[in-house]
Amino acid sequence: MIVCHCNVLSDHDIRACLGDGPDCPRAVGEVYTCLGCSPECGRCARTIRAIMREAGVGGCAACPVGECAGHAHDGAAGPVLVAAE
């Protein structure tokens, strides 16, 4: 299945670049780099993140793949919510 129409990347391409090595991608943005391209419209990031989650790759020990506050796992820093004390 084609996941990224801008770069014509399939789910097989994405799974093939995921692994346990130190140079393997741990963030959505790193998947693009691994596959020799860069994000265009970004609509595929959610699907890539889901594939990474399925493979048990990415994120940090305290959060799901690409969704921890204060970390920009996929190159797109979102709002950081901080609890008031």
Tab-separated table of C-alpha atoms in Angstrom:
chain	number	residue	atom	x	y	z
A	1	MET	CA	0.000	0.000	0.000
A	2	ILE	CA	1.295	3.482	-0.838
A	3	VAL	CA	1.613	5.449	2.402
A	4	CYS	CA	3.284	8.615	1.080
A	5	HIS	CA	1.947	9.754	-2.273
A	6	CYS	CA	4.348	12.718	-2.502
A	7	ASN	CA	7.423	10.473	-2.295
A	8	VAL	CA	5.720	7.256	-3.487
A	9	LEU	CA	6.655	5.288	-0.359
A	10	SER	CA	4.925	2.036	0.464
A	11	ASP	CA	4.365	0.438	3.829
A	12	HIS	CA	6.941	-2.190	2.762
A	13	ASP	CA	9.537	0.559	2.141
A	14	ILE	CA	8.916	1.992	5.604
A	15	ARG	CA	9.054	-1.373	7.381
A	16	ALA	CA	12.266	-2.257	5.506
A	17	CYS	CA	14.130	0.733	6.959
A	18	LEU	CA	13.023	0.065	10.559
A	19	GLY	CA	15.335	-2.004	12.716
A	20	ASP	CA	17.300	-2.260	15.939
A	21	GLY	CA	20.614	-0.778	14.795
A	22	PRO	CA	21.931	2.554	16.058
A	23	ASP	CA	21.531	4.126	12.609
A	24	CYS	CA	17.931	2.967	12.170
A	25	PRO	CA	15.174	5.607	12.297
A	26	ARG	CA	13.509	6.322	15.634
A	27	ALA	CA	11.332	9.224	14.447
A	28	VAL	CA	9.077	9.876	11.471
A	29	GLY	CA	11.469	12.491	10.058
A	30	GLU	CA	14.310	9.990	10.234
A	31	VAL	CA	12.278	7.506	8.145
A	32	TYR	CA	12.196	9.997	5.264
A	33	THR	CA	15.953	10.528	5.553
A	34	CYS	CA	16.574	6.790	5.628
A	35	LEU	CA	14.569	6.424	2.422
A	36	GLY	CA	16.397	9.295	0.704
A	37	CYS	CA	13.597	11.840	0.661
A	38	SER	CA	11.987	14.521	2.808
A	39	PRO	CA	8.438	15.194	3.985
A	40	GLU	CA	6.305	17.213	1.590
A	41	CYS	CA	2.689	17.660	2.699
A	42	GLY	CA	2.997	15.617	5.935
A	43	ARG	CA	-0.331	13.793	5.538
A	44	CYS	CA	1.434	10.426	5.781
A	45	ALA	CA	3.174	11.139	9.123
A	46	ARG	CA	0.328	9.644	11.164
A	47	THR	CA	0.404	6.414	9.142
A	48	ILE	CA	4.210	6.188	9.337
A	49	ARG	CA	3.961	6.707	13.100
A	50	ALA	CA	1.394	3.872	13.293
A	51	ILE	CA	3.683	1.556	11.321
A	52	MET	CA	6.541	2.446	13.679
A	53	ARG	CA	4.301	1.774	16.673
A	54	GLU	CA	3.368	-1.637	15.222
A	55	ALA	CA	7.065	-2.431	14.798
A	56	GLY	CA	7.826	-1.250	18.349
A	57	VAL	CA	10.235	1.404	17.082
A	58	GLY	CA	10.703	5.036	18.068
A	59	GLY	CA	9.594	7.322	20.829
A	60	CYS	CA	11.171	7.335	24.216
A	61	ALA	CA	10.710	5.043	27.191
A	62	ALA	CA	8.085	7.310	28.740
A	63	CYS	CA	5.781	7.889	25.759
A	64	PRO	CA	4.152	6.386	22.678
A	65	VAL	CA	6.015	6.795	19.379
A	66	GLY	CA	6.316	10.459	18.476
A	67	GLU	CA	3.889	11.747	21.071
A	68	CYS	CA	5.874	12.850	24.100
A	69	ALA	CA	5.613	16.433	25.281
A	70	GLY	CA	8.735	18.468	24.741
A	71	HIS	CA	10.215	16.100	22.168
A	72	ALA	CA	10.012	16.703	18.425
A	73	HIS	CA	10.271	13.077	17.298
A	74	ASP	CA	8.943	13.681	13.821
A	75	GLY	CA	10.389	17.116	13.183
A	76	ALA	CA	7.034	18.806	13.737
A	77	ALA	CA	7.084	20.319	17.188
A	78	GLY	CA	3.560	20.656	18.458
A	79	PRO	CA	2.253	22.447	21.506
A	80	VAL	CA	3.742	21.366	24.797
A	81	LEU	CA	1.262	21.121	27.627
A	82	VAL	CA	2.620	21.784	31.093
A	83	ALA	CA	0.600	21.094	34.211
A	84	ALA	CA	0.327	24.045	36.570
A	85	GLU	CA	1.519	23.411	40.089
